[in-house]
Amino acid sequence: MSRTGTFRLMLIGALVLVLGGIATTAYALRDTAQQTPDTPAADAQAASTSPSPAKPAFTGWSDPELVGKPYGTKVPGLLTFRGNPTRTYYGQGPVPRTMPVHKWQFPKTGGMCRMSEDKGKTTQWCGNGWTGQPAVFEKDGRTWVVFGAYDGAIHFLDAATGERILPDFPTGDIIKGTVTMDPDGFPLLYSGSRDNFYRVIALDRDKPTELWKLSANAVKPTMWNDDWDGSGLIIDDYLFEGGENSQFHIVKLNRGYDANGKVTVNPKLVFNTPGWDAQLLKDFGDTNVSIENSVSIYKNVVYFANSGGLVQGWDISGLKEGRTPTRVFRFWTGDDTDASIVIDEAGFLYVGSEYEKGNARAKQVGQMLKLDPSKPDNPVVWSVKDQGSKPAGIWGTPALFKDIAIYDTTGGDVMGLDRQTGAVRWKFHVPGNETWQSPVVVDDTLFIGDCSGVMHAYDVKDTNAQPKLLWEMKIGGCIESTPAVWKGAMYFGTRAGAVHSLSVS
């Protein structure tokens, strides 16, 4: 994710680039010197003649040095949606660079299906989908694959065989989001369900055991519904989670062990705030303001967006001392923003927004954005529009790779954008429409599934070159679930009803 160059870019007026039929508007380009980790040439000689002072240890919630790196060191694996608090860790190779082996599917026959009500209509839901990325981690000498599914259960599988390690944990409705494994080594799993509850589940019993649950109706006021799509973050014994009740929650977990060595929790809700404000309701003209994305944390600020397009940042620096979090950033995209916010090493936000209402704000702002939260009055660094139809825009969470940001649109376009300027470096199309999967890049390989049921792998080592197709495999069923890549294999589900394992051998 390096950036090169030491010259200063100055933007006068609006720069409009039309590349591949997509309009890119650069509103404000931050100085390159502020964005690059490279040592300026003028300072290089001085640096070579004097010793560098020791860098002070980071104090705060989310260390910028860990952008793109695993979620701690105590539990090896992909523990939450997009891997870490900045949603920038995608797994570990080696990856399948040639046609992989379809190693197993779960279940072997039939599908994980359930009837569920959404917006007053009851239909059958099968498999898993948006976001649905399995958690993959190493525990007790084996690799686990854990996921919630549309059958209303959490499943615990052996990555090598696809067989159950623990019995399923049933909930009262479907599970859409990604589970989170405790990053500090406690045998705890965190997951929401459409049955109204977000749960803490113990894994050190004969069967998965609920230790605590938070109701979507535990706080007031609420809007929209009682689902929990977001994948929670756990840092320093605190849980951070947004809900489709349109509230953001912080819970002190108070984890520990009892006299018999079994894990315990004694959670306390210490903060909550609406994901909306009066101005949003006035401007948006709708009460669908649920928080469906997974919250992100950079340094001492937690970021999230909602279905009304409101992007917020809350300062949590004084949380442990009992100080109430305060809002330090507010930006309105104009339309539904369910994709998780991705944060780079310099603190810039990469935001994908949908295009459904087609209002003036969404038309002006665009659907793929880079924001600078240090400039709250004018944070747009660049934006790219995707407004050729309705609906259009972004459902999948962007991926950062070297000097590009990779987005996919609901219409099936996949683009690599220059991280500094927003210029479209390359673009290709996948079939099936409703491309909601979040792109994943590991070992210079981009994985993206489409709604015709095909998983694709592309070589993106040269970020300036058109990606080269390495292989594609027909799985069947719309692939909305974001793949989890870990040590030679990848795991993902489809709407046809099963979760699949593809392996290098």
XYZ file of C-alpha atoms in Angstrom:
505
model
C 0.000 0.000 0.000
C 2.915 2.324 -0.633
C 2.577 5.702 -2.208
C 5.430 7.280 -4.112
C 6.435 10.751 -5.056
C 7.518 13.775 -3.116
C 6.040 16.586 -5.165
C 3.048 18.633 -4.058
C -0.166 18.511 -6.021
C -2.351 21.594 -6.077
C -5.861 21.420 -7.428
C -7.521 24.525 -8.787
C -11.247 24.111 -9.461
C -12.770 20.718 -10.259
C -10.943 18.059 -12.200
C -13.260 15.845 -14.205
C -11.978 12.663 -15.788
C -14.123 10.477 -18.005
C -12.656 6.989 -18.138
C -14.522 4.032 -19.552
C -17.799 5.928 -19.398
C -17.401 6.671 -15.669
C -17.073 10.242 -14.450
C -14.484 10.865 -11.747
C -14.510 14.158 -9.839
C -11.516 15.117 -7.742
C -12.757 17.656 -5.222
C -9.621 18.118 -3.187
C -6.259 16.386 -3.413
C -4.294 16.223 -0.218
C -0.574 16.963 -0.438
C 1.302 13.899 -1.596
C 3.871 14.468 1.109
C 1.175 14.076 3.733
C 0.018 10.768 2.250
C 3.298 9.012 1.504
C 5.313 6.952 3.968
C 8.440 7.587 1.875
C 11.206 9.795 3.281
C 11.426 13.070 1.325
C 14.665 13.382 -0.628
C 15.662 16.518 1.285
C 15.504 14.597 4.530
C 17.209 11.418 3.327
C 20.765 12.690 3.759
C 20.070 14.007 7.246
C 18.448 10.713 8.167
C 21.544 8.819 7.054
C 23.880 10.872 9.256
C 21.870 10.976 12.473
C 20.258 8.135 14.401
C 16.495 7.871 14.178
C 14.729 8.370 17.480
C 12.770 5.412 18.765
C 9.137 5.596 17.728
C 6.888 5.886 20.770
C 4.528 3.020 21.406
C 1.000 3.619 20.168
C -1.549 4.399 22.860
C -5.163 4.225 21.792
C -7.712 1.872 20.315
C -6.529 0.995 16.795
C -2.866 1.359 15.802
C -2.348 2.763 12.271
C 0.690 0.481 11.947
C -1.706 -2.492 11.903
C -3.636 -1.396 8.811
C -3.574 -4.346 6.419
C -2.345 -6.708 9.141
C -4.028 -9.432 11.218
C -6.377 -8.707 14.104
C -3.854 -9.193 16.925
C -1.391 -12.009 17.512
C -3.174 -14.312 19.967
C -5.508 -16.092 17.538
C -4.169 -16.759 14.016
C -6.874 -16.323 11.438
C -9.498 -14.195 9.771
C -11.555 -13.336 12.845
C -14.088 -10.764 11.682
C -15.449 -9.294 8.473
C -12.481 -8.026 6.495
C -10.118 -9.207 9.165
C -9.270 -6.287 11.473
C -10.555 -2.991 12.947
C -9.853 -1.006 9.756
C -11.419 -3.750 7.577
C -8.194 -4.129 5.589
C -6.952 -7.691 6.233
C -8.071 -10.299 3.716
C -6.351 -13.502 4.787
C -3.128 -15.442 4.290
C -1.745 -17.352 1.333
C -0.707 -19.325 -0.488
C -3.740 -18.891 -2.713
C -5.060 -20.944 -5.632
C -3.325 -19.364 -8.668
C -4.350 -22.213 -10.957
C -7.660 -24.039 -11.167
C -8.366 -25.168 -7.582
C -9.853 -28.378 -6.297
C -13.407 -28.261 -5.005
C -12.604 -29.900 -1.694
C -15.964 -29.992 0.084
C -19.331 -28.383 0.521
C -21.507 -28.088 3.588
C -24.048 -29.553 3.825
C -23.157 -32.389 1.470
C -26.738 -32.580 0.233
C -29.676 -30.253 0.526
C -29.318 -26.663 1.629
C -29.284 -24.397 4.662
C -32.731 -22.815 4.218
C -35.366 -21.071 6.316
C -38.492 -18.992 5.872
C -37.974 -15.411 7.019
C -39.907 -12.163 6.903
C -38.341 -9.053 5.406
C -40.260 -5.802 4.845
C -43.560 -7.568 5.489
C -42.950 -10.382 2.990
C -42.094 -13.945 4.001
C -39.853 -15.891 1.625
C -37.390 -18.761 1.734
C -33.725 -17.820 2.247
C -30.988 -20.358 1.461
C -27.238 -20.592 2.005
C -25.523 -17.401 3.046
C -24.938 -14.077 1.392
C -24.120 -10.438 2.071
C -21.817 -10.187 3.917
C -21.501 -13.759 5.149
C -17.701 -14.067 5.176
C -16.751 -17.135 7.239
C -14.417 -16.735 10.180
C -11.350 -18.971 9.745
C -8.970 -19.455 12.653
C -6.544 -21.897 14.220
C -7.483 -23.427 17.571
C -6.530 -26.629 19.387
C -4.295 -27.835 16.563
C -6.842 -27.534 13.779
C -8.289 -24.886 11.503
C -11.905 -23.930 12.115
C -14.421 -22.471 9.656
C -17.325 -20.795 11.438
C -20.257 -18.965 9.868
C -23.874 -18.021 10.357
C -26.320 -18.998 7.640
C -29.820 -18.498 6.316
C -30.995 -21.637 8.112
C -30.836 -19.613 11.332
C -27.812 -21.412 12.785
C -24.092 -20.931 13.373
C -21.969 -23.822 12.077
C -18.534 -24.920 13.322
C -16.562 -26.934 10.768
C -13.153 -28.531 10.360
C -11.490 -26.669 7.479
C -9.803 -29.843 6.217
C -12.929 -31.982 5.948
C -16.020 -29.801 6.215
C -17.255 -31.956 9.111
C -18.757 -30.474 12.282
C -16.446 -29.774 15.224
C -19.260 -28.614 17.501
C -23.039 -28.909 17.207
C -24.832 -26.105 15.404
C -25.953 -23.129 17.470
C -29.582 -22.326 16.542
C -31.104 -18.839 16.572
C -34.671 -17.751 15.968
C -34.173 -16.398 12.441
C -31.637 -16.078 9.620
C -28.087 -14.806 10.091
C -26.857 -12.428 7.379
C -23.630 -10.959 8.704
C -20.210 -12.307 9.561
C -19.469 -13.745 12.999
C -16.525 -12.410 15.035
C -14.112 -14.628 16.935
C -12.622 -13.156 20.108
C -9.177 -11.762 19.160
C -7.727 -12.053 22.674
C -7.868 -15.832 22.964
C -11.075 -16.153 24.958
C -13.198 -19.041 23.594
C -15.981 -16.636 22.660
C -17.884 -15.973 19.461
C -20.035 -12.915 18.710
C -22.941 -12.907 16.277
C -26.235 -11.238 15.513
C -29.411 -12.685 14.041
C -32.643 -11.400 12.563
C -34.353 -12.812 15.669
C -33.709 -9.502 17.505
C -30.533 -10.455 19.390
C -26.779 -9.957 19.259
C -25.112 -12.771 21.226
C -21.938 -13.736 23.049
C -21.430 -17.506 22.721
C -18.991 -19.711 24.656
C -17.094 -22.406 22.731
C -15.462 -24.240 25.670
C -18.469 -26.447 26.482
C -19.750 -29.650 24.877
C -21.967 -27.467 22.722
C -21.918 -23.739 21.908
C -23.562 -21.946 24.838
C -25.145 -18.513 24.930
C -23.692 -16.434 27.762
C -25.443 -13.132 27.002
C -27.558 -11.419 24.399
C -28.401 -7.812 23.593
C -31.904 -7.053 22.377
C -32.407 -4.602 19.542
C -35.084 -3.092 21.763
C -32.793 -2.583 24.749
C -32.206 1.052 23.772
C -34.463 3.922 22.740
C -35.300 5.364 20.308
C -34.998 2.826 17.502
C -35.910 2.850 13.818
C -36.291 0.333 11.008
C -35.982 -3.261 12.349
C -34.311 -5.640 14.800
C -31.746 -7.390 12.580
C -27.978 -7.346 13.207
C -25.960 -7.462 9.978
C -22.747 -5.861 11.220
C -19.713 -7.824 12.370
C -18.697 -6.565 15.812
C -15.233 -5.428 16.891
C -13.699 -6.375 20.238
C -10.833 -4.232 21.520
C -9.552 -4.112 25.117
C -12.642 -5.877 26.514
C -15.098 -3.575 24.710
C -17.547 -4.627 21.984
C -18.447 -2.090 19.262
C -21.518 -2.891 17.170
C -24.138 -1.158 15.057
C -27.639 -2.534 14.571
C -30.533 -2.316 12.183
C -32.349 -0.741 15.114
C -30.365 2.257 13.816
C -28.329 2.548 17.011
C -24.587 2.233 17.634
C -23.659 0.310 20.806
C -20.585 -0.043 23.020
C -20.553 -2.884 25.540
C -18.000 -3.515 28.309
C -17.700 -7.308 28.225
C -15.915 -8.046 31.524
C -14.538 -11.348 30.232
C -13.009 -13.862 32.591
C -13.053 -17.465 33.801
C -14.927 -19.188 36.622
C -13.530 -21.551 39.254
C -13.877 -24.461 36.833
C -11.916 -22.695 34.114
C -14.953 -21.952 31.952
C -15.111 -18.616 30.170
C -17.482 -15.991 31.567
C -18.758 -12.542 30.629
C -20.619 -9.889 32.579
C -21.506 -7.353 29.847
C -22.665 -3.791 30.511
C -23.984 -1.464 27.830
C -21.924 1.667 28.448
C -22.866 3.816 25.451
C -25.332 3.989 22.612
C -26.314 6.678 20.155
C -28.685 6.934 17.199
C -27.099 6.450 13.807
C -29.230 9.306 12.522
C -29.847 12.923 13.430
C -32.669 15.371 12.766
C -30.885 16.856 9.766
C -30.577 13.453 8.101
C -34.276 12.680 8.519
C -35.126 16.047 6.994
C -32.715 15.721 4.074
C -33.227 12.016 3.360
C -36.994 11.998 3.812
C -37.065 8.395 5.032
C -36.779 6.513 8.318
C -34.752 3.653 6.813
C -31.593 4.668 8.631
C -30.386 1.273 9.882
C -26.707 0.507 10.490
C -26.009 -2.547 8.342
C -22.261 -2.165 7.876
C -19.521 -3.303 10.219
C -18.004 -0.489 12.283
C -14.356 0.464 11.728
C -11.866 2.000 14.166
C -8.766 4.066 13.430
C -6.700 5.471 16.278
C -9.342 6.762 18.716
C -12.282 7.226 16.361
C -14.970 4.694 15.449
C -16.643 5.116 12.056
C -19.893 3.766 10.635
C -22.546 4.678 8.084
C -26.234 3.930 7.692
C -28.972 3.276 5.160
C -29.717 6.978 5.025
C -26.170 7.680 3.833
C -24.929 9.327 7.034
C -21.224 8.673 7.689
C -20.156 9.409 11.264
C -16.994 9.344 13.348
C -17.112 9.254 17.167
C -14.133 10.004 19.415
C -13.750 7.177 21.953
C -10.414 8.291 23.426
C -11.844 8.798 26.921
C -14.097 5.738 27.015
C -12.030 3.800 29.537
C -11.916 6.819 31.847
C -15.687 7.177 31.747
C -15.850 10.091 29.300
C -18.776 10.028 26.890
C -17.847 9.602 23.202
C -18.381 12.692 21.062
C -19.090 13.010 17.357
C -16.134 14.451 15.454
C -17.091 13.694 11.846
C -20.311 13.899 9.821
C -20.787 13.457 6.071
C -23.871 12.674 3.996
C -23.561 10.554 0.842
C -27.216 11.076 -0.098
C -28.140 7.377 -0.367
C -28.028 3.984 1.299
C -24.487 3.238 2.535
C -24.303 -0.362 3.725
C -20.733 -1.187 2.684
C -18.275 -1.076 5.574
C -15.928 1.896 5.765
C -12.334 0.986 4.946
C -9.508 3.055 6.467
C -5.965 3.309 5.152
C -2.708 3.869 7.063
C -3.047 7.659 6.827
C -6.609 7.675 8.167
C -8.460 8.262 4.882
C -11.906 6.682 4.576
C -12.993 4.675 1.518
C -16.773 4.645 1.297
C -19.063 2.831 -1.142
C -22.637 4.083 -1.444
C -25.682 2.797 -3.309
C -27.659 4.732 -5.907
C -31.343 4.032 -5.349
C -33.141 7.299 -4.680
C -31.325 9.240 -7.354
C -31.555 12.440 -5.332
C -29.517 15.568 -5.980
C -27.018 14.831 -3.216
C -26.197 11.326 -4.483
C -25.853 12.655 -8.030
C -23.457 15.350 -6.847
C -21.348 13.325 -4.410
C -20.987 10.067 -6.335
C -20.916 6.468 -5.172
C -17.244 5.595 -4.605
C -15.568 8.080 -2.328
C -12.340 8.800 -0.535
C -12.859 11.083 2.456
C -10.406 13.002 4.632
C -11.928 13.213 8.135
C -9.331 15.796 9.169
C -11.190 18.220 6.890
C -14.770 17.756 8.093
C -16.074 20.798 6.210
C -14.724 19.597 2.859
C -13.667 15.953 3.233
C -14.071 14.633 -0.328
C -10.656 13.826 -1.772
C -12.175 12.201 -4.862
C -15.317 10.442 -5.959
C -16.448 8.230 -8.818
C -20.019 8.060 -10.057
C -22.030 4.964 -10.924
C -25.437 6.303 -11.976
C -26.219 4.560 -15.252
C -29.344 2.902 -13.848
C -31.389 2.569 -10.688
C -30.463 0.783 -8.569
C -26.743 1.229 -9.105
C -23.733 1.943 -6.929
C -21.876 -0.067 -4.323
C -22.945 -2.872 -1.965
C -19.588 -4.621 -1.544
C -16.894 -3.252 0.757
C -13.858 -1.895 -1.149
C -10.427 -3.512 -0.924
C -7.122 -1.634 -0.677
C -4.191 -3.114 -2.571
C -0.867 -1.328 -3.008
C -1.714 2.016 -4.645
C -5.264 1.211 -5.757
C -8.714 0.801 -4.234
C -10.837 -1.974 -5.759
C -14.622 -1.544 -5.924
C -17.400 -3.586 -7.481
C -20.804 -2.231 -8.476
C -24.167 -3.899 -8.179
C -24.277 -3.953 -11.986
C -21.179 -6.153 -12.186
C -18.371 -3.698 -12.938
C -15.101 -4.220 -11.036
C -12.678 -1.287 -10.983
C -9.207 -0.485 -9.749
C -8.965 3.195 -8.799
C -5.814 5.198 -8.185
C -5.835 5.792 -4.438
C -4.500 9.331 -4.745
C -6.546 10.677 -7.645
C -9.526 8.355 -8.073
C -8.615 7.794 -11.730
C -9.827 4.446 -13.078
C -6.698 2.354 -13.746
C -8.649 -0.632 -15.056
C -12.154 -2.052 -15.290
C -13.818 -5.346 -16.163
C -17.306 -6.816 -15.928
C -18.639 -9.991 -14.319
C -22.065 -11.445 -15.199
C -25.161 -12.014 -13.127
C -25.798 -8.483 -11.848
C -26.291 -7.882 -8.107
C -22.551 -8.130 -7.542
C -22.585 -7.602 -3.791
C -19.539 -9.621 -2.823
C -16.642 -7.661 -1.383
C -13.478 -8.112 -3.467
C -10.592 -9.888 -1.729
C -6.884 -9.630 -2.633
C -4.245 -12.000 -1.245
C -0.820 -12.739 -2.807
C -1.443 -10.383 -5.756
C -4.611 -12.336 -6.583
C -8.075 -10.777 -6.728
C -11.031 -13.032 -5.961
C -14.530 -11.942 -6.915
C -17.709 -14.002 -7.210
C -20.745 -13.106 -9.295
C -24.468 -13.738 -9.155
C -24.342 -16.299 -11.953
C -22.503 -18.555 -9.504
C -18.945 -18.220 -10.814
C -15.882 -17.529 -8.670
C -13.126 -15.660 -10.552
C -9.414 -15.211 -9.799
C -7.342 -12.434 -11.417
C -3.670 -11.497 -11.347
C -3.449 -7.860 -10.141
C 0.249 -7.694 -9.291
C 0.744 -4.833 -11.769
C -1.809 -2.295 -10.568
C -1.522 -0.348 -13.830
C -2.287 -3.321 -16.070
C -5.642 -4.837 -16.939
C -6.087 -7.812 -14.580
C -5.335 -11.183 -16.147
C -7.889 -13.941 -15.576
C -6.181 -16.871 -13.845
C -9.176 -19.177 -13.504
C -12.902 -19.271 -12.967
C -15.052 -22.010 -11.471
C -18.790 -22.501 -11.789
C -20.213 -23.186 -8.322
C -23.889 -22.417 -8.832
C -26.108 -20.025 -6.923
C -25.557 -16.302 -6.526
C -22.251 -15.706 -4.725
C -22.808 -12.847 -2.275
C -20.708 -14.235 0.558
C -17.249 -12.655 0.737
C -14.586 -15.389 0.515
C -12.280 -16.146 3.423
C -8.762 -17.009 2.218
C -6.454 -18.940 4.517
C -3.304 -20.983 3.871
C -4.050 -22.597 0.546
C -7.830 -22.629 0.635
C -10.829 -20.336 0.357
C -14.287 -20.634 1.886
C -17.531 -18.966 0.832
C -21.248 -19.604 0.557
C -23.852 -19.155 -2.161
C -27.574 -18.503 -2.217
C -28.043 -22.055 -3.571
C -27.730 -23.308 -0.001
C -24.170 -24.449 0.757
C -20.739 -23.246 1.842
C -17.830 -24.385 -0.348
C -14.117 -24.998 0.104
C -11.742 -24.509 -2.841
C -8.172 -25.636 -2.294
C -4.790 -25.602 -4.019
C -4.714 -29.400 -3.641
